[in-house]
PDB file of C-alpha atoms in Angstrom:
ATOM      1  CA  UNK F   1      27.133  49.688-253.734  1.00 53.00           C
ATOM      2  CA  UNK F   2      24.859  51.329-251.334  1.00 65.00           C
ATOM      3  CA  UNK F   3      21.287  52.433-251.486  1.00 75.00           C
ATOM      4  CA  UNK F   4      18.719  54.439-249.619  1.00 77.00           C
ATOM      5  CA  UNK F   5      15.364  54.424-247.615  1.00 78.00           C
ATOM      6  CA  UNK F   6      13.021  55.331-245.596  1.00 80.00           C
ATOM      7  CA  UNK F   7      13.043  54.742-241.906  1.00 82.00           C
ATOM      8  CA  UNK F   8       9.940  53.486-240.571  1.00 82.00           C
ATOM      9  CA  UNK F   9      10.283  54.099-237.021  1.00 84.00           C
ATOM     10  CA  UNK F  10      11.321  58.120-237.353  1.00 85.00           C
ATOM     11  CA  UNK F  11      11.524  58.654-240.755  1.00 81.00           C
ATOM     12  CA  UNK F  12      15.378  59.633-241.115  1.00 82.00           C
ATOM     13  CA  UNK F  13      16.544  58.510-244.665  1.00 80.00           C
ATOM     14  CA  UNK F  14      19.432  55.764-243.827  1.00 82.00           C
ATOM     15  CA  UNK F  15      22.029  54.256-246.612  1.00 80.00           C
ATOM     16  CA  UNK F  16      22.655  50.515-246.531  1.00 81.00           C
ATOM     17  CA  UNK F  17      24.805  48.029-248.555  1.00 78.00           C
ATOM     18  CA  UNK F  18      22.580  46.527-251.303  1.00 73.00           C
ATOM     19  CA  UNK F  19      21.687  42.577-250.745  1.00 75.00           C
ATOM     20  CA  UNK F  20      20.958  43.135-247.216  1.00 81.00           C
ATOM     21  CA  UNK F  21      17.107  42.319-245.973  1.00 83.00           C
ATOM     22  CA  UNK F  22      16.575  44.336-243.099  1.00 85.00           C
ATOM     23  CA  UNK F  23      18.090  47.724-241.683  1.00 87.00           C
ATOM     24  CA  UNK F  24      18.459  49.066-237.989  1.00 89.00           C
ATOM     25  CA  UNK F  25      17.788  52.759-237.747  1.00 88.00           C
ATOM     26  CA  UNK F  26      20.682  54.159-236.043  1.00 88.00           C
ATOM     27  CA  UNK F  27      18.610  57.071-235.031  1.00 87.00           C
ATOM     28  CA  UNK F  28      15.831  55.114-233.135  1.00 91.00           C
ATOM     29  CA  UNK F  29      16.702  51.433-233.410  1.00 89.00           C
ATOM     30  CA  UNK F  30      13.538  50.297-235.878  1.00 88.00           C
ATOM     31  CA  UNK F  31      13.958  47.585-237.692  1.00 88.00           C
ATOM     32  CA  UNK F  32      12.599  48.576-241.407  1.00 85.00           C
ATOM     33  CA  UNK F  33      12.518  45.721-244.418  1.00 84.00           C
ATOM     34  CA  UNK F  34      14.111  46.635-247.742  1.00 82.00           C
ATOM     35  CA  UNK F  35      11.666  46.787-250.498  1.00 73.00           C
ATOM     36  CA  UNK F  36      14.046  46.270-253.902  1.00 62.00           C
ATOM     37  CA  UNK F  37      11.682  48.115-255.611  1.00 60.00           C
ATOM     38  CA  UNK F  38      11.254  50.750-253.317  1.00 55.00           C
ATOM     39  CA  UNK F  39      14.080  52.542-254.843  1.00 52.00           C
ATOM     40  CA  UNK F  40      12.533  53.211-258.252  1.00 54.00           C
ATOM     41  CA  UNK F  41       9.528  54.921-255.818  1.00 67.00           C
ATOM     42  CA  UNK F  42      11.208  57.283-254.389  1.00 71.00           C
ATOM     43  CA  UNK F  43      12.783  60.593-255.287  1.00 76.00           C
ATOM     44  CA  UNK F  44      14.162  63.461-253.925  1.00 78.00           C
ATOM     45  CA  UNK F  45      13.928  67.543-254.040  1.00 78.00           C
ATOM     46  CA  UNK F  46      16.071  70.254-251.834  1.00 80.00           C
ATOM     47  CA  UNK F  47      13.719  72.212-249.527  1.00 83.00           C
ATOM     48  CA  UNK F  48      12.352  75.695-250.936  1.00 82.00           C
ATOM     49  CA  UNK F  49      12.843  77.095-247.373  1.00 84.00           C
ATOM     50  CA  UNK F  50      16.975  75.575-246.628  1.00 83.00           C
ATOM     51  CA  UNK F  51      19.542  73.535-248.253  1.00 79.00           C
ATOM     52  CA  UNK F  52      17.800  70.341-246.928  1.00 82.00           C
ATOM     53  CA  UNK F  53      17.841  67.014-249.381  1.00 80.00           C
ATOM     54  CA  UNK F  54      14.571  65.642-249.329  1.00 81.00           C
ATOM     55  CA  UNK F  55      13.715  62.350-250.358  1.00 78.00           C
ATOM     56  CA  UNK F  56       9.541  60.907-250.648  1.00 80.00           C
ATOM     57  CA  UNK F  57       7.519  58.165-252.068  1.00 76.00           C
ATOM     58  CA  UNK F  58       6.633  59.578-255.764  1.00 72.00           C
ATOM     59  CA  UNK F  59       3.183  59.439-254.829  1.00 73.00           C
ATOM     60  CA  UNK F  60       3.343  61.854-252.288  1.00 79.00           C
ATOM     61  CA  UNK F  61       2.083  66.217-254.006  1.00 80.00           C
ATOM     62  CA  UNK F  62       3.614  67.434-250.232  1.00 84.00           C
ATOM     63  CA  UNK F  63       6.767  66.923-248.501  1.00 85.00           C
ATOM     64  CA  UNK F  64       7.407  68.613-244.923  1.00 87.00           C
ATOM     65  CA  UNK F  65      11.051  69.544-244.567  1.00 87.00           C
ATOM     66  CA  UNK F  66      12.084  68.413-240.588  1.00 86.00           C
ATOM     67  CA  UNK F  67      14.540  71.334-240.627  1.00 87.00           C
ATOM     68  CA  UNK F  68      12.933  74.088-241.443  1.00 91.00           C
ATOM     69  CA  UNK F  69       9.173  72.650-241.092  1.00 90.00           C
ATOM     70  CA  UNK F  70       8.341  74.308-244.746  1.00 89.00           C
ATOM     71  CA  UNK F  71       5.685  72.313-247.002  1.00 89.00           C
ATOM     72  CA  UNK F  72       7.186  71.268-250.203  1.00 85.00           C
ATOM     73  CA  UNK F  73       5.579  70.893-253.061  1.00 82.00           C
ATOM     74  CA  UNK F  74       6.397  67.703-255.296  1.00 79.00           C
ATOM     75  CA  UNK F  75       5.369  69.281-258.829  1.00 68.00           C
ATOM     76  CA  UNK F  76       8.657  71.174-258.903  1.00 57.00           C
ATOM     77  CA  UNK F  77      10.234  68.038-257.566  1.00 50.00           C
ATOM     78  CA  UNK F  78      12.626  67.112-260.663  1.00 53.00           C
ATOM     79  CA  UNK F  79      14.276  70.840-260.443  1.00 60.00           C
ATOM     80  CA  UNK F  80      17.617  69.109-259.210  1.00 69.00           C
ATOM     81  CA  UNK F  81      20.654  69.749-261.732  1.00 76.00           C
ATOM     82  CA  UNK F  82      23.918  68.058-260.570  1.00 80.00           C
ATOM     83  CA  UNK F  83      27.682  67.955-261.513  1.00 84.00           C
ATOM     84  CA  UNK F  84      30.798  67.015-260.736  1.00 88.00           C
ATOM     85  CA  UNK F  85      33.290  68.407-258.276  1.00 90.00           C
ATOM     86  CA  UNK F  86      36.054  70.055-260.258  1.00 91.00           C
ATOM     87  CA  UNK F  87      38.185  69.120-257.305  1.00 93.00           C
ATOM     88  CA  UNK F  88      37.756  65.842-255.649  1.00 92.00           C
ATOM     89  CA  UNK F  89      35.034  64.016-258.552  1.00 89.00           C
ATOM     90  CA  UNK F  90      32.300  64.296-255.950  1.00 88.00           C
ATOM     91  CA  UNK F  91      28.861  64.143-257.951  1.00 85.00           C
ATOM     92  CA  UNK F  92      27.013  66.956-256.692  1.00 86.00           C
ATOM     93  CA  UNK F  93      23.110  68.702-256.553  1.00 80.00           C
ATOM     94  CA  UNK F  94      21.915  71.824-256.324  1.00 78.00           C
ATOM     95  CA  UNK F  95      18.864  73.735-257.120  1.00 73.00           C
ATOM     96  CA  UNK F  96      18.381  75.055-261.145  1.00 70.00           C
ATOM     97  CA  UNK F  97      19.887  78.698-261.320  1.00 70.00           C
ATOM     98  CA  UNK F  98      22.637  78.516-258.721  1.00 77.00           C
ATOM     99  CA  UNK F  99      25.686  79.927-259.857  1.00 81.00           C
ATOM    100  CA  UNK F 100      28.121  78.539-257.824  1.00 86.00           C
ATOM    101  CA  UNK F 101      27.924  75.369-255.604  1.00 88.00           C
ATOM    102  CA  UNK F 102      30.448  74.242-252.885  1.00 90.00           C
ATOM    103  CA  UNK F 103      31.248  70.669-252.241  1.00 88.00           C
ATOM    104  CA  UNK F 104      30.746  68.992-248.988  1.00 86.00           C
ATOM    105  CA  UNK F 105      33.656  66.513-249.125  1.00 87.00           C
ATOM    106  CA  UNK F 106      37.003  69.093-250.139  1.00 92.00           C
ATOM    107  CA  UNK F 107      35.005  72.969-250.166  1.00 90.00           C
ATOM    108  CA  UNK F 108      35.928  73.482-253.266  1.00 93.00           C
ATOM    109  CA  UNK F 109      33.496  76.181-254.961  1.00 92.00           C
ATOM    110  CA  UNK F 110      32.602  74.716-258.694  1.00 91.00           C
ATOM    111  CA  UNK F 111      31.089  77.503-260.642  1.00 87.00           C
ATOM    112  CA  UNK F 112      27.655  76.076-262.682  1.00 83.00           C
ATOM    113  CA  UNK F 113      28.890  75.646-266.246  1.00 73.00           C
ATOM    114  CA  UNK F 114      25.114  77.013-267.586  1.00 62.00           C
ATOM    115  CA  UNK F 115      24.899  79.790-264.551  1.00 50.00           C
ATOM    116  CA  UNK F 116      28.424  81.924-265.207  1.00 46.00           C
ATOM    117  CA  UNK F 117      27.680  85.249-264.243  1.00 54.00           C
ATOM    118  CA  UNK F 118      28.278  87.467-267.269  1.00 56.00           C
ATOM    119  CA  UNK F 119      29.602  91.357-267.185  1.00 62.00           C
ATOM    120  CA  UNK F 120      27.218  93.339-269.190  1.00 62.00           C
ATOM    121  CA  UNK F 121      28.569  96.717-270.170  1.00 64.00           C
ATOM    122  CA  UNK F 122      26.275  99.744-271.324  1.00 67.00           C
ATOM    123  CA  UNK F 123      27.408 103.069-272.722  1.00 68.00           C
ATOM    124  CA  UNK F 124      25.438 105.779-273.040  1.00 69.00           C
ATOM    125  CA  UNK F 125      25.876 108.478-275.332  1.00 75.00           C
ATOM    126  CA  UNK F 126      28.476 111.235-273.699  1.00 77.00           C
ATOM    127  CA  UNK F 127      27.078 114.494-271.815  1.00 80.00           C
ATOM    128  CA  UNK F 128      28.497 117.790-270.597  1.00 83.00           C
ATOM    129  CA  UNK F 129      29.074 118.250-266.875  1.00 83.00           C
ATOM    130  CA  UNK F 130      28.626 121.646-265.309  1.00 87.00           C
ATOM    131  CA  UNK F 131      31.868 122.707-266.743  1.00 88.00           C
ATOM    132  CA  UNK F 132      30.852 122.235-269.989  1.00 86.00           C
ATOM    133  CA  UNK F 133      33.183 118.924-270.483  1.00 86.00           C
ATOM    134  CA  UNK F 134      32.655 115.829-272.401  1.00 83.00           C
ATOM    135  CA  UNK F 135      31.609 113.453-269.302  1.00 81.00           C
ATOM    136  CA  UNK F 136      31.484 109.348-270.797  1.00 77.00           C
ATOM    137  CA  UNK F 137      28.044 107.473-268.852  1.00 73.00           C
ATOM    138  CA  UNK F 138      29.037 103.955-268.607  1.00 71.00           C
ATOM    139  CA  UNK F 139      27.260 101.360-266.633  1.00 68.00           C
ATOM    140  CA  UNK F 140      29.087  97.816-265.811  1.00 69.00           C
ATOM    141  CA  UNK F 141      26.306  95.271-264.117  1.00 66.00           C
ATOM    142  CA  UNK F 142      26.637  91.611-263.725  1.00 62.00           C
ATOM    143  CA  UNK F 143      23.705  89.036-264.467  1.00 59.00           C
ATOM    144  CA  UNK F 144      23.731  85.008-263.173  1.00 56.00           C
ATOM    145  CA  UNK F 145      21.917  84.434-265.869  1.00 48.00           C
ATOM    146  CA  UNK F 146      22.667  84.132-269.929  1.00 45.00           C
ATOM    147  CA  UNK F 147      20.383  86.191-272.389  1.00 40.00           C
TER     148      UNK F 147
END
């Protein structure tokens, strides 16, 4: 089982295999404890400004993205939906509203069961061209979004 945290040298978010007491950055070569409880403090958004996974201490209101340098706010924080790779069982996240998300691991391109885009189809009454003939007005549109 592996877990997460915090680097404390350059603040790169490392995985380790749970048990262990102490991790080396491989980044910068710190030395940071493991806190047990840590885990249950922090969380995690994806950057307003790129697809960057963030992860903070719950206390924090502002996260800095180190990609994109964009300040996050931590009020929208718990926006993350996930599911499950259609293809290769990969759990996935993604923002709330995305339509389509494509897995790291395989590429495979999962379409968000609550986000199908839906055809919406309007017809208008008919008109006459300048020829005088019937002429139907039909307009086909798609929407990401259910009504």
């Amino acid at each position: 089982m592996q877990d997460q945290l915090i680097c404390s040298g350059c603040r790169r978010v490392i995985q380790y295999r749970r048990g262990v007491a102490s991790v080396c950055c491989p980044g910068c070569n710190t030395l940071t404890a493991v806190n047990p409880s840590a885990a249950a403090e922090m969380s995690e958004l994806i950057c307003s400004g790129c697809p960057t996974l963030l992860f903070y201490n719950r206390g924090a209101s502002n996260i800095r993205c180190p990609s994109c340098n964009r300040l996050n706010s931590t009020r929208s924080a718990n926006q993350i939906a996930h599911l499950t790779c259609g293809q290769c069982r990969t759990t996935l996240m993604h923002p709330p509203g995305a339509s389509t998300v494509q897995c790291a691991t395989c590429r495979y391109v999962n379409h968000v069961r609550d986000a199908r885009p839906q055809t919406v189809l309007v017809e208008n009454p008919k008109t006459l061209d300048d020829k005088g003939k019937l002429v139907s007005n039909v307009v086909v549109g798609v929407t990401s979004w259910k009504r």
